[in-house]
CSV table of C-alpha atoms and ligand atoms in Angstrom, one decimal:
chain,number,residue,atom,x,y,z
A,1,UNK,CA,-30.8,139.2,-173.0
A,2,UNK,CA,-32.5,142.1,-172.7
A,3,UNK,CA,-31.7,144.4,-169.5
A,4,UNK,CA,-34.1,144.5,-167.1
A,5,UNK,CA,-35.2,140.9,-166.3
A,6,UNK,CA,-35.7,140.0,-162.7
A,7,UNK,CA,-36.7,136.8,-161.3
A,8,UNK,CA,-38.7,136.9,-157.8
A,9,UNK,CA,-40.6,134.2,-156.6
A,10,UNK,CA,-44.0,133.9,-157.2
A,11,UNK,CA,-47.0,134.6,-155.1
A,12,UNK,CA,-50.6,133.1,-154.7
A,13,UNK,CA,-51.5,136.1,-156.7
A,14,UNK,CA,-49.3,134.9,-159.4
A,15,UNK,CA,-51.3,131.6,-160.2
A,16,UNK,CA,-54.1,132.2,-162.1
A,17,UNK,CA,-51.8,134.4,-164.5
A,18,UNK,CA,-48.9,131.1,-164.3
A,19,UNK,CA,-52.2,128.9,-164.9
A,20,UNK,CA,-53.9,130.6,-167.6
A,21,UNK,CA,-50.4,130.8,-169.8
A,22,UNK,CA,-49.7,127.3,-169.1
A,23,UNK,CA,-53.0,126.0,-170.9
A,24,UNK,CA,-52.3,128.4,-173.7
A,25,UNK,CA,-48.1,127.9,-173.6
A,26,UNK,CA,-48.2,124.2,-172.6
A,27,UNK,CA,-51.1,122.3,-172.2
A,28,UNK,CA,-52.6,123.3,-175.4
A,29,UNK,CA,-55.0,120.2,-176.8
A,30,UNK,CA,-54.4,118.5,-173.5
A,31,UNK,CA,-56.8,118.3,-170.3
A,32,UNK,CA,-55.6,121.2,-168.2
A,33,UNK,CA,-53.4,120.1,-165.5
A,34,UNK,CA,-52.2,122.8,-164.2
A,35,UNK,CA,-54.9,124.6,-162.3
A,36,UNK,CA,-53.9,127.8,-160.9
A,37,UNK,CA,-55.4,125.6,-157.0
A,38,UNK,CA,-52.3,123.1,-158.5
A,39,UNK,CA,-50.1,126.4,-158.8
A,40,UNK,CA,-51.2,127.7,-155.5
A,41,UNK,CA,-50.0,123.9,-154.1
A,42,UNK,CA,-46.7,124.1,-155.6
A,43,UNK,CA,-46.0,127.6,-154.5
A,44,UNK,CA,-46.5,127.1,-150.7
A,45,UNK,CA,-44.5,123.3,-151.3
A,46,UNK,CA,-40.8,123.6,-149.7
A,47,UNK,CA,-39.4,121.4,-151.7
A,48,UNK,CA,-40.8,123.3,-155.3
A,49,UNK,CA,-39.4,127.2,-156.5
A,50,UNK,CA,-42.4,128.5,-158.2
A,51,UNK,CA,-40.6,132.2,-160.4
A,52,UNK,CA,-41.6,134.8,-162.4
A,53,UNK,CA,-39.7,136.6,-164.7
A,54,UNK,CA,-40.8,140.4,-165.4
A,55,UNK,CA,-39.1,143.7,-166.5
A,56,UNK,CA,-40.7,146.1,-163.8
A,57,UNK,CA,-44.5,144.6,-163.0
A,58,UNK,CA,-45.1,143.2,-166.3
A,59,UNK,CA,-44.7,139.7,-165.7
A,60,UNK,CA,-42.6,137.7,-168.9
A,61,UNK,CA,-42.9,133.8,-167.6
A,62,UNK,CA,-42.8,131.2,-165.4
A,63,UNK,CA,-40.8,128.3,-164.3
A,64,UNK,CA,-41.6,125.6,-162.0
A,65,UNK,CA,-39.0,123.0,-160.5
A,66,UNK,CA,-39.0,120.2,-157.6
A,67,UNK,CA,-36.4,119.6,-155.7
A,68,UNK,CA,-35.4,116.2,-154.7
A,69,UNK,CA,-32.5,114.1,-152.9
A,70,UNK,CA,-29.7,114.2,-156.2
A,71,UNK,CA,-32.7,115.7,-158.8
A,72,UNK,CA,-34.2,118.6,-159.3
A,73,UNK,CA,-37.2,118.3,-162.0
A,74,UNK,CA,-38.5,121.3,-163.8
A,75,UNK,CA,-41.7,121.0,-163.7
A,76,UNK,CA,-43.4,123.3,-166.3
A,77,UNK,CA,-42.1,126.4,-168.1
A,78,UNK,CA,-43.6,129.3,-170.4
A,79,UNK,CA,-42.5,132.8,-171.6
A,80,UNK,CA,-45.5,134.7,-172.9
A,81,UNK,CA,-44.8,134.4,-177.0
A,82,UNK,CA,-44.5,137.9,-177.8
A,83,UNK,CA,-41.6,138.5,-174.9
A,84,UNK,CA,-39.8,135.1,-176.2
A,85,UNK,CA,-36.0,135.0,-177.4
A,86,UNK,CA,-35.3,137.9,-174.8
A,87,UNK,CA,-33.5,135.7,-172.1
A,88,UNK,CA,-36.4,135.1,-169.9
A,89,UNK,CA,-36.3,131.6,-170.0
A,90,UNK,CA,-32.2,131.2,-169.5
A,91,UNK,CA,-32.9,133.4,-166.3
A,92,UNK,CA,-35.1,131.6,-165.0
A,93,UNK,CA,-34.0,128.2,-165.6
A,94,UNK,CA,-30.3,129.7,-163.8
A,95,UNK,CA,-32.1,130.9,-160.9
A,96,UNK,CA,-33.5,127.8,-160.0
A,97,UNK,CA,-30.5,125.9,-161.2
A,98,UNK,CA,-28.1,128.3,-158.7
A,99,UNK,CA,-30.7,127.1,-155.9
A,100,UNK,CA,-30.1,122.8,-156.7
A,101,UNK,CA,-26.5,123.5,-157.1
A,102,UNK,CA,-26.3,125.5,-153.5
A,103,UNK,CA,-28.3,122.4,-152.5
A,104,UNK,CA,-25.7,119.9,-153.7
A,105,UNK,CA,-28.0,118.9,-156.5
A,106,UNK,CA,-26.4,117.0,-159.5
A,107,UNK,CA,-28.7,117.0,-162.1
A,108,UNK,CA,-32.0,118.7,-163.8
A,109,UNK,CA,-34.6,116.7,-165.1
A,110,UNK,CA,-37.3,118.1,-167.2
A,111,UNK,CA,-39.9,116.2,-169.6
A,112,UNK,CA,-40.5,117.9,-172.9
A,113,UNK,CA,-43.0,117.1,-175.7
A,114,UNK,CA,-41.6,115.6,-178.3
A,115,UNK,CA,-42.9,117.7,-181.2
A,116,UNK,CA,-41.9,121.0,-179.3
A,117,UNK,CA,-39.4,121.7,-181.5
A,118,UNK,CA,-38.6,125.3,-180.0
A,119,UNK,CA,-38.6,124.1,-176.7
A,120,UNK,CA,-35.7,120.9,-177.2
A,121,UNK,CA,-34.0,123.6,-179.6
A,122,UNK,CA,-33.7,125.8,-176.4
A,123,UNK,CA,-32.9,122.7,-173.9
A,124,UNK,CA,-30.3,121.4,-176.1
A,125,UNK,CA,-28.9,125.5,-176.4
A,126,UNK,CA,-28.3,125.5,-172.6
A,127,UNK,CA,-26.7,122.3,-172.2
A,128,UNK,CA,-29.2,119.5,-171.9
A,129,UNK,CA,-29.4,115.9,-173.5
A,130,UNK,CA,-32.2,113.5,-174.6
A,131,UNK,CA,-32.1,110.4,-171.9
A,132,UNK,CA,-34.9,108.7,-173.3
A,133,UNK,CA,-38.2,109.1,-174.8
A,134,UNK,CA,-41.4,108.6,-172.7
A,135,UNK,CA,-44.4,107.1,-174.4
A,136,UNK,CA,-47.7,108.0,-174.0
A,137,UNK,CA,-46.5,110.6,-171.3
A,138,UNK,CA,-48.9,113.8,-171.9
A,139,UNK,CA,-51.6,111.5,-173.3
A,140,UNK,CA,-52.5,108.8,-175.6
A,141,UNK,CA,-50.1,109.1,-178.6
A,142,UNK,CA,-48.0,112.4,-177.4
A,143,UNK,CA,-44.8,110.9,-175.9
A,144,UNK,CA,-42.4,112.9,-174.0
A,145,UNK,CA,-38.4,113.4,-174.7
A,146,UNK,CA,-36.5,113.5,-171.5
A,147,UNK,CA,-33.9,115.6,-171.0
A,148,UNK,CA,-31.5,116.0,-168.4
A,149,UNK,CA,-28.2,118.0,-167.5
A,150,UNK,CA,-25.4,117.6,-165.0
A,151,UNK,CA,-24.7,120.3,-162.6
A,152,UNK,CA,-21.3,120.6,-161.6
A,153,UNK,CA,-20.3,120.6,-158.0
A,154,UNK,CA,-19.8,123.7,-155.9
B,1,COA,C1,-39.1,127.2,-174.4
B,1,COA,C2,-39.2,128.7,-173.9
B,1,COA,C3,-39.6,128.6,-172.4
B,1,COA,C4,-37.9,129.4,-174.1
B,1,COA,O1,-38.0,130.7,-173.5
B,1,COA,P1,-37.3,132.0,-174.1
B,1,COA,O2,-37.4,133.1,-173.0
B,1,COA,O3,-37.8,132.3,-175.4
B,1,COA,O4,-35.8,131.5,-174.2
B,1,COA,P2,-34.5,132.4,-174.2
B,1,COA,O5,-34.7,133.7,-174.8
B,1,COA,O6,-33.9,132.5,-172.8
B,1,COA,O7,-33.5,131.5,-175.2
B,1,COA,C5,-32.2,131.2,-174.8
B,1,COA,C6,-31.6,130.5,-176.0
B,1,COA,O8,-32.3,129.3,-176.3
B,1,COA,C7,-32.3,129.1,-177.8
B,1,COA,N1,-33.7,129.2,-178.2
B,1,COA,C8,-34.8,129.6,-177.5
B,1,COA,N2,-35.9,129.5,-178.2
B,1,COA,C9,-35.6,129.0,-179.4
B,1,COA,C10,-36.3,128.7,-180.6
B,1,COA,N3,-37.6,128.9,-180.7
B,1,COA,N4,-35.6,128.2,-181.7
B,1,COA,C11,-34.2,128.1,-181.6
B,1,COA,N5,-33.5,128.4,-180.5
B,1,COA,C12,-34.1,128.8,-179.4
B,1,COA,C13,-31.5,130.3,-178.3
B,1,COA,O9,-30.2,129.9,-178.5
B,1,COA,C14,-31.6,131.3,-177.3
B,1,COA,O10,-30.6,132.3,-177.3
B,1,COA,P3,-30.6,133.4,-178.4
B,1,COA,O11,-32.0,134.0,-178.5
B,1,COA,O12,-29.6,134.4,-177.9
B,1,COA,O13,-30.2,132.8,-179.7
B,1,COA,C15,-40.3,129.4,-174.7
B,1,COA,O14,-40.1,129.2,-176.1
B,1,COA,C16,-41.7,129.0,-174.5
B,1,COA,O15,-42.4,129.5,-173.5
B,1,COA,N6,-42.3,128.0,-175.3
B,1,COA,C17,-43.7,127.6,-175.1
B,1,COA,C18,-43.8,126.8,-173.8
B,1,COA,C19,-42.9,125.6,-173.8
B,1,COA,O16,-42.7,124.9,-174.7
B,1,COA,N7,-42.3,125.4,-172.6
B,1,COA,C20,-41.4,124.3,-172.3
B,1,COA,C21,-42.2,123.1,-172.1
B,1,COA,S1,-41.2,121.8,-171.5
């Protein structure tokens, strides 16, 4: 990981830029979902953690997740391409991971497409395994692996 990378919470002003990387990062051939007025929603929500990872202002990524009862689903995640492979994504995903677990949380849940191979390669690094496959999920003929990991108790 490279030194430097903090994880705040995001802000309103933070969701045109967590918007605008999600249709390039995620959504990519897909309607786009994730409007940064969807963002904005999710980052005043109580139950969701809406981050940002960034070495001083530059901001690296985002992570989304939405806390339930026993789950916690992480909703959407991107690091900018050409900040990848620095840690940004481990940090984020173990700040918000820290937060279910305080919360007596025992598991993440997290859909993942499933020709994204550098996305289940990272999933699979930190722990998590396929549950199922999800057909039709992001659209007509782009299924969805799900993944899931157990969180120990605290
Ligand atoms: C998936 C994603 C968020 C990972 O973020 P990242 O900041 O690059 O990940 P990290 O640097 O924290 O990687 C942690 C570990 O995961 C593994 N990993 C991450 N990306 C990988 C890749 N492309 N290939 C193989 N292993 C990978 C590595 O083991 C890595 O540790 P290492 O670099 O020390 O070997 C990023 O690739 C991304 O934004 N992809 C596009 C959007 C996306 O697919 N989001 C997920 C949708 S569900």
């Amino acid at each position: 990981m490279v030194a430097g990378i903090a994880i705040r919470l995001a802000t309103a002003e933070d969701a045109t830029g967590i918007a605008a990387l999600s249709r390039i990062a995620i959504e990519s051939g897909l309607p786009w979902r994730w409007t940064p007025t969807r963002v904005r929603r999710c980052i005043a929500d109580a139950a969701s953690n809406v981050v940002v990872a960034h070495v001083g202002g530059s901001p690296l990524g985002f992570a989304i997740m939405k806390y339930g009862d026993d789950t916690a689903h992480l909703l959407l995640m991107a690091v900018h391409r050409d900040a990848r492979r620095r840690g940004a994504g481990r940090a984020m995903l173990a700040w918000l991971e820290q937060v279910a677990q305080a919360a007596g949380i025992g598991r993440i849940r997290l859909e993942a497409r499933h020709d994204n191979e550098d996305a289940l390669r990272f999933y699979s690094r930190l722990g998590f395994v396929q549950m199922a496959l999800s057909h039709g999920y992001y659209a007509p003929g782009i299924d969805a692996v799900v993944l899931e990991r157990r969180l120990a108790a605290r």
